[in-house]
mmCIF file of C-alpha atoms in Angstrom:
data_model
loop_
_atom_site.group_PDB
_atom_site.id
_atom_site.type_symbol
_atom_site.label_atom_id
_atom_site.label_comp_id
_atom_site.label_asym_id
_atom_site.label_seq_id
_atom_site.Cartn_x
_atom_site.Cartn_y
_atom_site.Cartn_z
ATOM 1 C CA MET P 122 -102.947 13.815 -11.849
ATOM 2 C CA ILE P 123 -101.205 16.170 -9.392
ATOM 3 C CA ARG P 124 -97.281 16.125 -10.152
ATOM 4 C CA LYS P 125 -94.232 18.317 -10.236
ATOM 5 C CA ILE P 126 -93.813 20.307 -13.478
ATOM 6 C CA ILE P 127 -92.133 23.352 -14.617
ATOM 7 C CA LYS P 128 -93.677 26.772 -14.631
ATOM 8 C CA ILE P 129 -92.118 29.579 -17.072
ATOM 9 C CA ASP P 130 -92.384 33.041 -15.933
ATOM 10 C CA GLU P 131 -92.876 34.954 -19.164
ATOM 11 C CA GLN P 132 -92.098 38.338 -17.678
ATOM 12 C CA LYS P 133 -88.559 37.308 -16.725
ATOM 13 C CA CYS P 134 -87.859 35.374 -19.839
ATOM 14 C CA THR P 135 -85.475 36.918 -22.240
ATOM 15 C CA GLY P 136 -86.144 34.653 -25.098
ATOM 16 C CA CYS P 137 -82.466 33.337 -25.285
ATOM 17 C CA GLY P 138 -83.820 29.691 -26.115
ATOM 18 C CA LEU P 139 -81.217 28.074 -23.613
ATOM 19 C CA CYS P 140 -83.991 26.291 -21.921
ATOM 20 C CA ALA P 141 -85.471 24.719 -25.119
ATOM 21 C CA GLU P 142 -81.921 23.365 -25.967
ATOM 22 C CA ALA P 143 -81.587 21.974 -22.532
ATOM 23 C CA CYS P 144 -85.041 20.144 -22.642
ATOM 24 C CA HIS P 145 -83.798 16.741 -24.316
ATOM 25 C CA GLU P 146 -87.644 15.974 -24.313
ATOM 26 C CA GLY P 147 -88.721 18.678 -26.506
ATOM 27 C CA ALA P 148 -91.376 20.029 -24.023
ATOM 28 C CA ILE P 149 -90.371 23.630 -24.244
ATOM 29 C CA GLY P 150 -90.304 25.789 -27.559
ATOM 30 C CA MET P 151 -90.202 29.572 -28.438
ATOM 31 C CA VAL P 152 -93.362 31.283 -29.139
ATOM 32 C CA ASP P 153 -93.281 35.198 -30.176
ATOM 33 C CA GLY P 154 -89.737 35.315 -28.649
ATOM 34 C CA LYS P 155 -90.847 33.678 -25.359
ATOM 35 C CA ALA P 156 -90.136 30.185 -23.974
ATOM 36 C CA ARG P 157 -93.353 28.089 -23.526
ATOM 37 C CA LEU P 158 -94.113 24.681 -22.217
ATOM 38 C CA LEU P 159 -95.793 23.388 -25.377
ATOM 39 C CA ARG P 160 -96.365 19.806 -24.319
ATOM 40 C CA GLU P 161 -97.091 19.091 -20.690
ATOM 41 C CA ASP P 162 -96.898 15.222 -21.269
ATOM 42 C CA TYR P 163 -93.386 15.688 -22.634
ATOM 43 C CA CYS P 164 -92.020 17.442 -19.428
ATOM 44 C CA ASP P 165 -90.495 14.742 -17.129
ATOM 45 C CA GLY P 166 -90.331 17.189 -14.063
ATOM 46 C CA LEU P 167 -86.612 16.723 -13.656
ATOM 47 C CA GLY P 168 -85.731 20.286 -14.487
ATOM 48 C CA ASP P 169 -82.710 19.971 -16.871
ATOM 49 C CA CYS P 170 -84.119 23.454 -18.049
ATOM 50 C CA LEU P 171 -83.736 25.184 -14.879
ATOM 51 C CA PRO P 172 -79.938 25.629 -14.483
ATOM 52 C CA ALA P 173 -79.614 26.674 -18.345
ATOM 53 C CA CYS P 174 -81.943 29.856 -17.835
ATOM 54 C CA PRO P 175 -79.868 32.800 -17.135
ATOM 55 C CA ALA P 176 -82.881 34.847 -16.127
ATOM 56 C CA GLU P 177 -84.130 32.366 -13.306
ATOM 57 C CA ALA P 178 -87.593 32.463 -15.188
ATOM 58 C CA ILE P 179 -87.895 28.867 -14.654
ATOM 59 C CA SER P 180 -89.451 27.166 -11.308
ATOM 60 C CA PHE P 181 -91.097 23.874 -10.325
ATOM 61 C CA GLU P 182 -94.799 23.751 -9.258
ATOM 62 C CA MET P 183 -97.322 21.004 -8.177
ATOM 63 C CA ARG P 184 -100.415 21.010 -10.229
ATOM 64 C CA GLU P 185 -102.836 19.031 -12.383
ATOM 65 C CA ALA P 186 -101.033 18.065 -15.412
ATOM 66 C CA PRO P 187 -101.149 14.903 -17.822
ATOM 67 C CA ALA P 188 -98.523 12.212 -16.947
ATOM 68 C CA TYR P 189 -95.203 12.077 -18.463
ATOM 69 C CA ASP P 190 -95.364 10.162 -21.697
ATOM 70 C CA GLU P 191 -92.039 8.642 -22.378
ATOM 71 C CA SER P 192 -93.212 6.500 -25.372
ATOM 72 C CA ALA P 193 -94.414 9.835 -27.116
ATOM 73 C CA VAL P 194 -91.101 11.730 -26.351
ATOM 74 C CA GLN P 195 -89.045 8.932 -27.894
ATOM 75 C CA GLU P 196 -91.319 8.644 -30.860
ATOM 76 C CA GLU P 197 -90.971 12.559 -31.339
ATOM 77 C CA LYS P 198 -87.128 12.283 -31.151
ATOM 78 C CA ARG P 199 -87.090 9.369 -33.729
ATOM 79 C CA ARG P 200 -89.342 11.559 -36.004
ATOM 80 C CA ARG P 201 -86.978 14.772 -35.751
ATOM 81 C CA GLN P 202 -83.961 12.695 -36.277
ATOM 82 C CA THR P 203 -85.532 11.422 -39.500
ATOM 83 C CA ALA P 204 -86.502 14.933 -40.513
ATOM 84 C CA ALA P 205 -83.175 16.432 -39.715
ATOM 85 C CA PRO P 206 -81.314 17.855 -42.769
ATOM 86 C CA ALA P 207 -77.798 16.305 -43.962
ATOM 87 C CA THR P 208 -74.759 17.655 -41.950
ATOM 88 C CA GLY P 209 -72.992 20.480 -43.533
ATOM 89 C CA THR P 210 -70.181 22.751 -42.272
ATOM 90 C CA CYS P 211 -71.941 23.241 -39.095
ATOM 91 C CA SER P 212 -73.979 21.004 -36.773
ATOM 92 C CA THR P 213 -76.630 22.842 -34.744
ATOM 93 C CA MET P 214 -78.869 21.746 -31.727
ATOM 94 C CA SER P 215 -82.380 22.303 -32.321
ATOM 95 C CA GLY P 216 -84.756 24.729 -30.604
ATOM 96 C CA GLY P 217 -84.167 28.159 -29.238
ATOM 97 C CA CYS P 218 -83.240 31.473 -30.326
ATOM 98 C CA PRO P 219 -80.689 31.324 -33.498
ATOM 99 C CA GLY P 220 -78.316 33.510 -31.598
ATOM 100 C CA SER P 221 -77.793 30.920 -28.925
ATOM 101 C CA ARG P 222 -78.030 27.593 -30.724
ATOM 102 C CA VAL P 223 -74.914 25.557 -30.003
ATOM 103 C CA GLN P 224 -73.117 25.206 -33.203
ATOM 104 C CA HIS P 225 -69.615 23.457 -34.259
ATOM 105 C CA ILE P 226 -68.082 25.727 -37.092
ATOM 106 C CA ALA P 227 -65.798 23.618 -39.383
ATOM 107 C CA ALA P 228 -62.527 25.400 -40.538
ATOM 108 C CA GLN P 229 -62.730 27.224 -43.822
ATOM 109 C CA PRO P 230 -60.414 25.910 -46.630
ATOM 110 C CA ALA P 231 -58.339 28.703 -47.642
ATOM 111 C CA ASP P 232 -59.282 28.670 -51.474
ATOM 112 C CA THR P 233 -63.177 29.467 -50.306
ATOM 113 C CA VAL P 234 -62.329 32.556 -48.258
ATOM 114 C CA PRO P 235 -63.139 35.846 -50.287
ATOM 115 C CA ALA P 236 -60.065 37.703 -51.492
ATOM 116 C CA THR P 237 -60.886 40.683 -49.427
ATOM 117 C CA GLY P 238 -61.369 38.520 -46.191
ATOM 118 C CA THR P 239 -59.463 36.351 -44.047
ATOM 119 C CA ALA P 240 -60.545 32.816 -42.605
ATOM 120 C CA GLY P 241 -61.339 33.188 -38.803
ATOM 121 C CA CYS P 242 -60.229 30.478 -36.097
ATOM 122 C CA LEU P 243 -63.580 30.387 -34.345
ATOM 123 C CA THR P 244 -64.842 26.678 -34.183
ATOM 124 C CA GLN P 245 -68.069 27.137 -32.047
ATOM 125 C CA TRP P 246 -71.113 29.190 -31.251
ATOM 126 C CA PRO P 247 -72.304 30.856 -29.044
ATOM 127 C CA VAL P 248 -69.252 32.876 -27.464
ATOM 128 C CA GLN P 249 -71.208 35.217 -25.002
ATOM 129 C CA ILE P 250 -70.644 33.847 -21.613
ATOM 130 C CA GLN P 251 -74.342 34.325 -20.842
ATOM 131 C CA LEU P 252 -75.589 32.550 -23.788
ATOM 132 C CA VAL P 253 -73.392 29.530 -23.906
ATOM 133 C CA PRO P 254 -74.996 26.310 -22.229
ATOM 134 C CA VAL P 255 -72.983 24.874 -19.287
ATOM 135 C CA GLN P 256 -73.409 21.441 -21.064
ATOM 136 C CA ALA P 257 -72.305 22.447 -24.482
ATOM 137 C CA PRO P 258 -70.227 19.386 -25.958
ATOM 138 C CA PHE P 259 -67.439 21.629 -27.250
ATOM 139 C CA PHE P 260 -66.355 22.211 -23.669
ATOM 140 C CA ASP P 261 -65.090 18.505 -23.159
ATOM 141 C CA GLY P 262 -61.363 18.589 -23.085
ATOM 142 C CA ALA P 263 -61.139 22.266 -24.282
ATOM 143 C CA ARG P 264 -58.464 24.641 -24.280
ATOM 144 C CA LEU P 265 -60.576 27.575 -22.997
ATOM 145 C CA LEU P 266 -60.017 31.204 -23.979
ATOM 146 C CA ILE P 267 -61.966 33.698 -21.796
ATOM 147 C CA ALA P 268 -61.811 37.370 -23.189
ATOM 148 C CA ALA P 269 -63.192 40.875 -22.497
ATOM 149 C CA ASP P 270 -64.885 41.696 -25.556
ATOM 150 C CA CYS P 271 -62.867 44.838 -26.315
ATOM 151 C CA THR P 272 -59.603 42.812 -26.587
ATOM 152 C CA ALA P 273 -60.422 41.556 -29.989
ATOM 153 C CA TYR P 274 -60.613 45.201 -31.325
ATOM 154 C CA ALA P 275 -57.332 46.248 -29.700
ATOM 155 C CA PHE P 276 -55.281 43.449 -30.547
ATOM 156 C CA GLY P 277 -54.933 43.185 -34.157
ATOM 157 C CA ASP P 278 -53.918 39.531 -34.531
ATOM 158 C CA PHE P 279 -56.445 38.162 -32.053
ATOM 159 C CA HIS P 280 -57.582 35.147 -33.854
ATOM 160 C CA ARG P 281 -54.191 33.575 -34.604
ATOM 161 C CA SER P 282 -52.803 34.556 -31.458
ATOM 162 C CA PHE P 283 -55.655 33.582 -29.011
ATOM 163 C CA ILE P 284 -58.408 31.989 -30.720
ATOM 164 C CA GLN P 285 -56.809 29.170 -32.700
ATOM 165 C CA GLY P 286 -57.236 25.755 -31.065
ATOM 166 C CA ARG P 287 -59.280 27.217 -28.378
ATOM 167 C CA VAL P 288 -63.083 27.287 -27.307
ATOM 168 C CA VAL P 289 -64.087 31.061 -26.953
ATOM 169 C CA LEU P 290 -66.060 32.704 -24.175
ATOM 170 C CA ILE P 291 -66.427 36.609 -24.368
ATOM 171 C CA GLY P 292 -68.110 39.257 -21.857
ATOM 172 C CA CYS P 293 -67.605 42.450 -20.218
ATOM 173 C CA PRO P 294 -67.816 42.587 -16.512
ATOM 174 C CA LYS P 295 -68.757 46.206 -16.298
ATOM 175 C CA LEU P 296 -71.796 45.974 -18.591
ATOM 176 C CA ASP P 297 -73.023 42.391 -18.046
ATOM 177 C CA HIS P 298 -75.111 42.126 -14.857
ATOM 178 C CA ALA P 299 -74.067 38.268 -14.242
ATOM 179 C CA ASP P 300 -72.061 36.249 -12.060
ATOM 180 C CA TYR P 301 -69.445 35.017 -14.311
ATOM 181 C CA ALA P 302 -67.721 32.883 -11.636
ATOM 182 C CA GLU P 303 -70.896 30.845 -10.901
ATOM 183 C CA LYS P 304 -71.444 29.861 -14.550
ATOM 184 C CA LEU P 305 -67.702 29.382 -15.287
ATOM 185 C CA GLY P 306 -67.241 27.085 -12.022
ATOM 186 C CA ALA P 307 -70.189 24.875 -13.245
ATOM 187 C CA VAL P 308 -68.380 24.528 -16.781
ATOM 188 C CA LEU P 309 -65.142 23.533 -14.942
ATOM 189 C CA ARG P 310 -67.253 21.023 -12.795
ATOM 190 C CA CYS P 311 -68.947 19.593 -15.867
ATOM 191 C CA HIS P 312 -66.057 19.273 -18.173
ATOM 192 C CA ARG P 313 -62.396 18.432 -18.323
ATOM 193 C CA ILE P 314 -60.783 21.800 -19.282
ATOM 194 C CA THR P 315 -57.216 21.395 -20.442
ATOM 195 C CA ASP P 316 -56.187 25.080 -19.582
ATOM 196 C CA ILE P 317 -57.578 28.702 -19.530
ATOM 197 C CA THR P 318 -56.301 31.903 -21.358
ATOM 198 C CA VAL P 319 -57.745 34.967 -20.006
ATOM 199 C CA VAL P 320 -57.397 38.161 -22.093
ATOM 200 C CA ARG P 321 -58.268 41.543 -20.621
ATOM 201 C CA MET P 322 -57.824 45.136 -21.202
ATOM 202 C CA GLU P 323 -55.449 47.353 -19.067
ATOM 203 C CA VAL P 324 -58.521 49.205 -17.590
ATOM 204 C CA PRO P 325 -59.136 48.455 -13.993
ATOM 205 C CA CYS P 326 -62.879 47.267 -14.570
ATOM 206 C CA CYS P 327 -61.465 44.650 -16.942
ATOM 207 C CA GLY P 328 -60.059 43.125 -13.905
ATOM 208 C CA GLY P 329 -63.281 41.691 -12.949
ATOM 209 C CA ILE P 330 -63.050 38.990 -15.677
ATOM 210 C CA GLU P 331 -59.743 37.771 -14.388
ATOM 211 C CA GLN P 332 -61.027 37.578 -10.812
ATOM 212 C CA ALA P 333 -64.330 35.832 -11.933
ATOM 213 C CA VAL P 334 -62.082 33.096 -13.663
ATOM 214 C CA MET P 335 -59.816 32.805 -10.530
ATOM 215 C CA GLN P 336 -62.882 32.287 -8.278
ATOM 216 C CA ALA P 337 -64.488 29.904 -10.664
ATOM 217 C CA ILE P 338 -61.475 27.602 -10.593
ATOM 218 C CA ARG P 339 -61.427 27.829 -6.590
ATOM 219 C CA ILE P 340 -65.077 26.940 -6.325
ATOM 220 C CA SER P 341 -64.908 24.336 -8.995
ATOM 221 C CA GLY P 342 -62.187 22.499 -6.901
ATOM 222 C CA GLN P 343 -60.421 21.849 -10.057
ATOM 223 C CA GLN P 344 -56.750 22.444 -10.865
ATOM 224 C CA VAL P 345 -56.490 24.247 -14.174
ATOM 225 C CA PRO P 346 -53.499 26.040 -15.752
ATOM 226 C CA LEU P 347 -54.318 29.527 -16.132
ATOM 227 C CA GLU P 348 -52.476 32.347 -18.067
ATOM 228 C CA VAL P 349 -53.565 36.123 -18.271
ATOM 229 C CA TYR P 350 -52.787 38.498 -20.974
ATOM 230 C CA THR P 351 -53.366 42.356 -20.415
ATOM 231 C CA ILE P 352 -53.728 44.372 -23.635
ATOM 232 C CA ARG P 353 -52.895 47.836 -23.981
ATOM 233 C CA PHE P 354 -55.297 50.631 -25.861
ATOM 234 C CA ASP P 355 -52.630 50.488 -28.734
ATOM 235 C CA GLY P 356 -52.750 46.673 -28.919
ATOM 236 C CA SER P 357 -49.531 45.988 -27.323
ATOM 237 C CA ILE P 358 -49.327 43.277 -24.529
ATOM 238 C CA LEU P 359 -48.755 45.041 -21.156
ATOM 239 C CA GLU P 360 -48.449 42.189 -19.135
ATOM 240 C CA HIS P 361 -48.373 38.162 -19.379
ATOM 241 C CA LYS P 362 -48.549 36.180 -16.260
ATOM 242 C CA ARG P 363 -49.105 32.481 -15.237
ATOM 243 C CA LEU P 364 -51.230 31.758 -12.296
#
């Protein structure tokens, strides 16, 4: 039959695996570091995978393809649930690159931390703005920290002062060729975010992350309390403001 089905451009695909995570039917998988449509009869043609792809490597096409087999999809879901390992300290969404799989990280008991280490405050993965799926469940009701990646190296007590109790997103507006505002705006539209804290460096280019967050709030139409910390090179706080 002729029907609408997804098409993956392997030249554009970066292998992040976000489309495989977004595909609830399990039609997409990763083969040799690239996303592939593995089961045409599992693809419902609704395109949940399209907005998850940061490289815009997925599109629709009309072509000859098997009909969507919902019963086979449900059976496969039951099979995967039965075969899933017991939950440990992390719960992981299946599929995709390990570096971009959504995970919840349980807090480490103090007595399990090596004597030479310190327990971190990070509670979720991934943290890169470009890798995290818009629909990640840890966003619901979250206090959001959006930080320039250099800040964690400059500010010595970054975990306890900023990460603790927050969902973390990091990026570099100078090096990442991406529209942070569009993706962050989508997160704000899809989830109830309690408040946002931005941590940036004192360099002018780092202002891009602050501006992106402000634009994201505007385009989302949400009213979210926003605080911005600017960090000096020596690790001290140059400025703290509420917007």
